[in-house]
Every structure is written in structure tokens, then in C-alpha cells.
Amino acid sequence: MTAPEVERRKPEPVKSRMAPTDSEELREAILAKLIYSVGKDIKTASPRDWFVALALATRDRIVDRWMSATRRSHQADAKQVYYLSVEFLIGRLLMDGLNNLGLTEPAREALAALGVDLDQIRQEEPDAALGNGGLGRLAACFMESMASVGLPAYGYGIRYEHGLFRQMISDGWQHEAPEDWLAHGNPWEFERPEVVYPIHFGGFVEQVGGDTEDAPLKNVWHPRETVNAVAYDTPIIGWQGRHANTLRLWSARAVDPIDLIGFNRGDHVGSFTARAYAESISRVLYPSDETSSGQALRLRQEYFFTSASLQDLVRRHLSMHKSLDNLAEHAAIHMNDTHPAIAVAELMRLLVDEHDMLWRKAWGITQSTLNYTNHTLLPEALEAWPLALMNDLLPRHMQIIFLINHKHLKQVPDAMKTDVAKLASVSLIEEGDQKRVRMGHLAFIGSRRINGVSALHTELMKQTIFSDLNAIYPGRIVNKTNGITFRRWLMEANPELTKLIVETLSPKVLDDPNQLVGLAAYADDKAFQDKMKRVRRRKKEALAAVIHDRLGVKVSTDALFDVQIKRIHEYKRQLLNILQTAAMYREMKLNPSAEYAPRVKIFAGKAAASYARAKLIIKLANDVANVVNNDPDIGDKLKVAFLPNYNVSLAEVIIPAADLSEQISTAGMEASGTGNMKMALNGALTIGTMDGANIEISEAVGLDNIFIFGMTTPEVEARREQGFRGRDALINSYRLKDVLDAIYDGQFSPDDRSRFHSLVDAVLGYDTFMVGADFEFYFKRQRDVDTLWADQPAWAAARTKNIAGMGWFSSDRTIREYADEIWQAPTL
Ligand code: 26Q
């Protein structure tokens, strides 16, 4: 950021004439790091060396605050939040650290004095892409917000050696390449070789004792395999450096590095295989979201990090308290989706088997300590582990789950007990050919609170997957609408807009985002809008440069930048957007004088490697781009750009340049969305369905300032019940027929005319995602977009009202709600 504002809001530090300024001090520190830690001098240092030197100097300043914050919360014996997440999609940390310490400008000056450009070397930092998408990014925003609001917390996850794959597009098709973020080391983390816990798998359970009063019955787990979990800590500093928390990620380490007997026998390769197998647990992030892989390695990952985290927090509690009796008063454990849901059984195992607690008491503590967030209702994403697999890998946990289920079913209301279907629906075990453990049910039963991530999503949770459990435990389900951290998504991604907002309102807006409402008064202010125009232009030029650089496509910054960036999924309906684009193109060809706003259609997103249809949708976007971009009749009226390898860093470039934000999921399917919030905050108008947090956004910005279209959730449901087929939509939309015919005919794929038959057939057939049904409404709503774009002052006013309405979507607000209503954890 533009730290002048940050500097201004701090009282001027009293410095003697001889004291160095922040920038001089930083310059010395960077130089010392370059020489003594990196081992290079100014002459030989590469941009990466400079990045590492700056990161290390920044880290020192973070560490000071981190240690005092940790000491303070320890002394206060403050309640700790433990946020368990199999994904943390962090991105880069350099600008986050500098911004929150108010050191961005001093660092820029310090480097400039050394002949180095901050904006160049910051590009050297690899993204920590330890997540797939929304869920992982939410965890990263929450870490930053917990530090910013002063909530003592640990994030717990897995230190994947390889994060989400790199996406390459060749000839329009997605290819995956391994990602290697640790190749040059990681300056932010601290290895803690002394913090290590054994994680057991397999084997059998033996019952011992039980014959006398002094020797109560005990279950002893004899595992077949043990892997060590080693901690790596990364400090997460909050706004203004007021507080810092720890992100503790676990790495798998074999108990024995080599099989010496095998090695000595001459089996030089084989003697390492056991180690490779053990350490494969933290090797790579599962690259698919919204589908449960059901594979043993995934279950091993989930148990590995959950058990290590619980052992760690139990040990921490016992270092300060006599017993675990008061665990719930001092710890709130959060399960980010069901991925750590085995925590319910693992905490019971630790309390009962390892700490000799009676079942009833242990269950009370478990239920008061754990909480769970659900992020999806899609059936294919709901985790249900085959009982046989679970029994093989975690035999003691399986016994505990059966006992939890037995006691749970015993106390369901009598009316439910006699209804076999209802009883089956609330059981932790799914019956059928292959019995499975329902992880969502396990998380529900073992938690104090469970929450959805937007008002609609929470309502649908109550009505669908958890309706019967909700009837048994009314009040347990609550809503916590998602949020985003404004430090990264406004201050760091868009320092120009931040500066304008601060100058227009006051620096206080940086502490209290609700003050953004003050911007609404400037909706029609000429002077303000002129400045805004300059900011917009700069951010669009930066994106245009990236598009040119990566795709060789020249786009006009006068055009409307129409952006859809997210994982590629049928329910997110990139296909609907592409069909609309192709239809627009065909109408432009037919009627060259038609009044369309000049547009650049920008897409980015990864498809799971095994998701063939999503990959075909990427190919279609690129095939349409090829035809449109090379058509001399079209020129700047329409351009299509699919930017490869979408990640957090690319998002930081695209989002501030978006004029229109596409949030067009089939109603009822997107739990919340968070990109919708990021783009609106940066001044995009949304075109979207009444889905997820789009609904809250429409309330916050006003229906006049958002383009809502499409069927609502009940309408989608009704349409499904009627047995709607996509071809039924053709009667009402000649354009849909025309564009589907053109695609089917191979107009966009002359080299393989049947390439997209399966896609067109899917739309004309069951049309699971209602692409056909919503097409005409969507197309017409896009023409309303054109009309407003033609009236630039009206557009600018609507844009300003969008930004003004976004204060509530700060993840600081979300985190305060979790702290008050779920964790009952006071901030420092
Ligand atoms: C599960 C089992 C095995 C392998 C992978 C998975 C898996 C991994 C990731 C399942 C789901 C995910 C990610 C889900 C996700 O990102 N959901 C999104 O969460 C956001 C934050 O709440 C919401 O805004 C989005 O609407 C939701 O789609």
C-alpha cells in the first residue's frame, strides 16, 4: 500500500536527530540479510536474492510482535481458537507483512537506495497454493482477520510439498504441471523439529483389564504403522502489527529414515520405499474440489493433520492446566468442512483412552469444544468414507464412531425411532451395498455449533442434508456469511483505490470498513469520479499488459472488462457465459451496427485434472476466443481472453480491473462465493443469480446497482420436478438454438467438428445446471449491462454505491461473529 496514509494515521514517532528513519534502518537490515543470510553481495545478487533478503528483514520485524503477542495471550490464559483446515490458500506473504507493519513505502525507499525495484522483486515470491479455491482462500483470509482483530488463534493444516498444480494451456487444452513452491526454500517458516507427534495407522484394538475395580476395562490400540508429524510455523501478522498468530503446518516424516537391514543386504532403492510411503502423506494437495476422492491417501492426510493438531493443543492445555476437564473453557476447535471431522473420534480417543476420562464427561467436552462449517451441499462433495477402509486404517476410531452412533440413535425422539427412513437418515452410517461413515453427520453430532456460509446456504442446510438432525438439535445450525480481508483485497491489490478512498473519507476507513458507506455521497461527484476514472484506467492497463504478455491479445482499456474467475465447474456455469459470448458474436456479425458495449470477456480458472467436461469447457472458451479475436469485422467490439494458471497473485491483478463480475451459478448451488465480494469491493458491478452471498450483496448495494437474473432456488427445484429438458428452452430463445447449432456444427472447431457434441447434448438433454433454462434471461440482462455502460456517469454512480455497500463483507466482521457466537472467545 501506499503507506503515506498508514504513516499519517500513526502519531509521528519521536526520533532524535541521529536516529535512523524506518527506511534507513530497513536498508541496513536488508543489506545485512543479503550478505550474511543469503551469502551474496550487491554486485552478484539476483532479484530472488533481494526478495529473500527483504523477506528475512521483514520477518524479523514480524517475529518481534509475534513473540510479544504469544507471550501476552499466554499470560492472559486467553481462550485459543484452533482452526483446522486441510487447505490454506495463502498466496504471497511479502506485501501482506509490509502493509500490516506500515513498511511498504520505507521498504520501497530502502530498496531504491540500493538500486532495486520493490515491484520487481516482489514478483519473485512463489504463491503458497496450499488450497483449491474458495474454502482454502477463506481459511487464509480468516487467519489474517483473526490476527487483525486480536483473537489468539492457531491455524492447523498440512505443509504440502507441492501445492495446487500449475495450469498450462496448449492449443486451448488444459495441461497440469507439478507445482514446486519450496524449490528455493521458504523464508517465512520456522521448522520445529522438536515439535513432533506420532500418528498411528492400522493394526488392531485389544481390550485389557476390566476384571477388577483397580484395572478398569481399557482399549489399547496396537497400530501397524506410525508416521511422525513435524511442525512448521509461519507467523501471521495482523493489521498495524497489533497482534500475530501462528499457522502451524504438519509435515510427514518417516520414523526410520532407511531400512538399514535392507540397505546392507544391497537393496539400495528398496530400503527407502517405506520412508517414501510414509512421507507421501504431505507430498501433494488433492487437486479436486467439490468431489470426494474416497482414496486411502486422502483419509491418511485428514487423520494425520487432525491427530497432530489435537495432540498439540492437548499438550499445550496440559502445560497450563492440571487436567483436561476445563478444555472447553480454554479452547475452541473449528473444523473447516468435514475434512478434519475425524477430530470428533480422535478427541474422544485422546480423552478416554489416553487420559482415562469417562465417556460421558469426554463426550460433554468434545461437544462443547468442536464446531463445524459446511461449505457445500453437492452430494458428490459430501464425504462418506467406506466403513471397510476406515476400519482398516483407524480401527479404534471405528469402534468409537459406532458407540457415538449407538448412543445418538438411542436418544432420538420416539416419533423418529418408529420411522425407519428417518432413523436411517440421522444415522452416522449410510447403509447400502457398501456401508459408509457420513462425515457431515459425525461433525454435526460432535459439535456445539455448525454453520453455513451465507443466509441461503444455511437455510438450505436446514431444509436438505441436515433437516432431520436439525429437528433433533434445533438451534445448533447458525449462519456466518463469508467475508474477505480488505488488507489483501483492497489495500495490497489496489493501493491506488485505497489512496483515493482514504483521501476522500479519512484514514479511519482502514480500521473500520463500515465507513465506506460515506462514499455513496460521491456517487455523482465529478471531481471524485475523475480521480476514480484514473485509478480504473491504471488497473485496467496493468491487466491489459498481462493479457498481452501471456496471450498476445491486444485489448482496449475503454472496453468493458467482463470477468469470470473461479474454479471451472458445471454448476458455476462458465458455459452459460461462453454461450452468451458466442451468441453476441454471431449477432454482431449479422448486424454490424447493433449497439453493444465493447467488451473484453476475461476467464480464468483451473479444472480438476479428472474432470473431463470442465476441461472441454476450457477448450470451448479458447476455441471461441480464437475465432472472435481473429475476426477483423469485430475489432475492439469483442475480445475473449482465457488467462492460464489462475492463482491468488493473478487474482490480485484481475480483480481491481474488473468492470463486471460474473456470479452466475445455478441458484442453490454456490454456497457463498467470495470472489463476488472481492470484485464488488474493487468497483465491479455484479451480474448474478440469487445464489449464495450474491443475495446479501444485492441487499447491501441495492437492486438498482446489481444485475440479478435467472431462476430462484425454488424455481429451479420446480423446473426439475416438471422434468424440464434443455431443448424445451429453444422455443423461447432463437438465439440459444442458433448458438448451440453453430457450436454443434463445428463453427468454432473447424478442425474437429464433433468436439463439442457432448456439451451441446448435455444442455439440450437433462440440463442439470439449467443453462438452457436461464440463457435468454441472462442474455437480456447483459443488454441492460450494455445500456448502463453507455451512460458512463450512471455506471460510475452504481460502481461507487457498490464499493460503499461492501464494508459488511470484511472478514473482520465474519471473524467477530464467529468469536462471539460460535467460539465464545474474547479478543485481546
Ligand atoms: C473432499 C474430499 C476429498 C478431496 C477433496 C475434497 C474437497 C476439497 C476442497 C472438497 C471440497 C473442497 C472445496 C470446497 C470449496 O471451496 N467450497 C467453496 O467454499 C467457499 C468458502 O465458503 C464458498 O464461498 C464457495 O461457494 C464454495 O464452493
Tab-separated table of N, CA and C in Angstrom, residues 29 33 55-65:
chain	number	residue	atom	x	y	z
A	29	ALA	N	19.260	-3.348	7.355
A	29	ALA	CA	18.814	-4.706	7.686
A	29	ALA	C	18.781	-5.586	6.434
A	33	LYS	N	21.032	-8.947	5.686
A	33	LYS	CA	20.437	-10.245	5.333
A	33	LYS	C	21.029	-10.748	4.024
A	55	ALA	N	12.505	-10.327	2.533
A	55	ALA	CA	11.564	-11.160	3.301
A	55	ALA	C	12.131	-11.445	4.693
A	56	LEU	N	13.415	-11.755	4.762
A	56	LEU	CA	14.011	-12.067	6.067
A	56	LEU	C	14.036	-10.835	6.975
A	57	ALA	N	14.324	-9.678	6.392
A	57	ALA	CA	14.328	-8.452	7.203
A	57	ALA	C	12.913	-8.142	7.697
A	58	THR	N	11.935	-8.376	6.831
A	58	THR	CA	10.536	-8.151	7.217
A	58	THR	C	10.138	-9.148	8.306
A	59	ARG	N	10.575	-10.396	8.110
A	59	ARG	CA	10.220	-11.435	9.068
A	59	ARG	C	10.727	-11.096	10.468
A	60	ASP	N	11.937	-10.555	10.559
A	60	ASP	CA	12.463	-10.170	11.883
A	60	ASP	C	11.495	-9.233	12.596
A	61	ARG	N	10.969	-8.286	11.817
A	61	ARG	CA	10.063	-7.300	12.418
A	61	ARG	C	8.727	-7.928	12.798
A	62	ILE	N	8.329	-8.946	12.046
A	62	ILE	CA	7.098	-9.671	12.395
A	62	ILE	C	7.323	-10.491	13.661
A	63	VAL	N	8.499	-11.121	13.722
A	63	VAL	CA	8.780	-12.034	14.833
A	63	VAL	C	8.737	-11.311	16.180
A	64	ASP	N	9.247	-10.095	16.214
A	64	ASP	CA	9.205	-9.331	17.472
A	64	ASP	C	7.776	-9.232	17.991
A	65	ARG	N	6.874	-8.868	17.099
A	65	ARG	CA	5.471	-8.709	17.502
A	65	ARG	C	4.826	-10.057	17.828
